[in-house]
Amino acid sequence: MSSTANKAKQAADIGYELPWVEKYRPQSLDDIVGNAETIDRLKVIAQDGNCPHIIISGMPGIGKTTSIHCLAHAMLGDAYKEGVLELNASDERGIDVVRGKIKAFAQKKVTLPPGRHKIVILDEADSMTTGAQQAMRRTMEIFSSTTRKRNRTLVRLF
């Protein structure tokens, strides 16, 4: 059962419906319409299994977050729930979040498909404080040997 189907069932059990945008949100990269070149790049990343550090920028509502969720689903499959940490950096942007939530997530033992690694999604990452950005960099450096096997690159999409 897809995560949207699970959300819809939970919402129905509580007595309310999901908002339209959640109910019909694309669940796979094939479901996304538009920006075919970018979606093709994300499909290659999903097939390869080596997700680089990605910065996605663009106008509100063009599918940035949805695209990354679809990529994470494609890469992690059933392990998506345990293998993805999503934070809204405009709400949780301080150094304590990096030291607490992100570091704990990086240390957590999770069974993932072979050759895959955990994914941290930072929505509104430009809102992070300077201290939080530095702590994030340090956390990435510390855990890079256990979470990465190939070269890391920065890809700018959208």
XYZ file of C-alpha atoms in Angstrom:
158
model
C 0.000 0.000 0.000
C 1.427 3.380 -0.956
C 2.104 6.061 1.618
C -0.713 8.180 0.186
C -3.102 5.233 0.497
C -1.947 4.774 4.096
C -2.484 8.481 4.798
C -5.924 8.354 3.186
C -6.920 5.334 5.292
C -5.653 6.989 8.477
C -7.517 10.178 7.587
C -10.725 8.237 6.912
C -10.367 6.407 10.233
C -10.129 9.761 12.013
C -13.053 11.179 10.058
C -11.502 13.643 7.634
C -10.166 13.537 4.103
C -6.707 14.397 2.900
C -6.330 17.723 1.113
C -6.583 17.343 -2.661
C -2.890 18.135 -3.182
C -1.901 15.311 -0.815
C -4.465 12.851 -2.132
C -3.254 13.219 -5.729
C 0.449 13.885 -5.098
C 2.655 11.857 -7.499
C 4.069 8.733 -5.849
C 6.743 7.800 -8.375
C 9.051 9.625 -10.738
C 6.943 8.330 -13.649
C 3.891 10.122 -12.216
C 5.542 13.554 -12.370
C 4.574 15.713 -15.342
C 6.884 18.423 -16.649
C 10.600 19.140 -16.545
C 11.373 15.840 -18.290
C 15.137 16.448 -18.344
C 15.301 16.815 -14.561
C 13.050 13.811 -13.943
C 15.242 11.737 -16.290
C 18.303 12.751 -14.236
C 16.524 11.723 -11.033
C 15.614 8.360 -12.609
C 19.283 7.758 -13.449
C 20.231 8.590 -9.851
C 17.559 6.162 -8.587
C 18.772 3.358 -10.863
C 22.422 3.965 -10.009
C 21.670 4.106 -6.294
C 24.331 6.707 -5.585
C 22.396 9.830 -4.690
C 24.649 12.882 -4.653
C 24.047 15.846 -2.403
C 21.334 17.743 -4.241
C 20.144 21.333 -4.052
C 16.831 21.924 -5.768
C 15.653 25.483 -6.196
C 12.750 27.045 -7.999
C 9.412 28.751 -7.686
C 6.907 27.528 -5.078
C 4.646 24.700 -6.197
C 6.695 23.332 -9.092
C 7.276 19.927 -7.482
C 10.668 20.190 -5.789
C 9.687 18.368 -2.592
C 7.481 15.870 -4.415
C 10.323 15.025 -6.811
C 12.701 14.296 -3.946
C 10.104 12.169 -2.149
C 9.575 10.176 -5.355
C 13.342 9.756 -5.729
C 13.618 8.548 -2.127
C 10.768 6.065 -2.667
C 12.458 4.783 -5.839
C 15.771 4.324 -4.047
C 14.599 2.924 -0.717
C 11.330 1.151 -1.506
C 9.758 -0.299 1.640
C 12.615 1.114 3.758
C 11.516 4.684 2.917
C 9.924 5.336 6.299
C 13.041 4.312 8.243
C 15.560 5.652 5.739
C 14.306 9.221 5.267
C 14.398 12.154 7.668
C 12.524 15.241 6.519
C 12.855 18.553 8.302
C 11.531 21.965 7.444
C 14.635 24.036 8.046
C 12.622 27.235 8.352
C 10.916 25.760 11.438
C 13.776 23.635 12.754
C 16.838 25.561 11.714
C 19.062 25.800 14.762
C 22.240 24.002 15.656
C 20.380 21.871 18.221
C 18.339 20.270 15.431
C 21.504 19.246 13.602
C 23.167 18.005 16.765
C 20.022 16.244 17.923
C 17.757 14.969 15.169
C 20.135 14.757 12.221
C 23.052 13.276 14.145
C 20.753 10.733 15.848
C 19.310 9.796 12.457
C 22.807 9.407 10.974
C 23.804 7.119 13.862
C 20.620 5.028 13.760
C 21.015 1.488 12.424
C 18.603 0.912 9.556
C 18.331 -1.982 7.124
C 18.286 -0.528 3.632
C 18.408 -2.139 0.192
C 21.968 -3.097 -0.845
C 24.067 -0.121 -1.910
C 21.563 2.449 -0.617
C 21.964 4.987 2.152
C 19.802 7.170 4.369
C 18.387 10.403 2.988
C 17.949 13.706 4.815
C 15.518 16.128 3.178
C 15.908 19.720 4.337
C 13.056 21.805 3.016
C 13.801 25.555 3.097
C 17.474 24.816 3.859
C 18.408 28.412 3.076
C 16.744 29.339 6.398
C 19.288 27.385 8.456
C 21.462 29.434 10.765
C 25.180 29.680 10.040
C 25.929 27.578 13.119
C 23.485 24.891 11.989
C 25.042 24.840 8.512
C 28.505 24.376 10.011
C 27.234 21.636 12.333
C 25.563 19.941 9.365
C 28.790 20.030 7.391
C 30.680 18.510 10.306
C 28.043 15.790 10.750
C 28.258 14.963 7.037
C 32.050 14.758 7.248
C 31.957 12.482 10.305
C 29.436 10.042 8.864
C 30.532 10.139 5.217
C 32.736 7.057 5.563
C 29.826 4.912 6.698
C 27.126 6.362 4.500
C 28.917 6.884 1.199
C 30.945 4.610 -1.027
C 31.388 6.739 -4.126
C 32.404 10.280 -4.882
C 29.995 12.967 -3.781
C 28.952 15.665 -6.183
C 26.605 18.580 -5.940
C 23.874 18.613 -8.538
C 21.706 21.662 -9.143
C 18.288 20.817 -10.527
C 15.239 22.878 -11.600
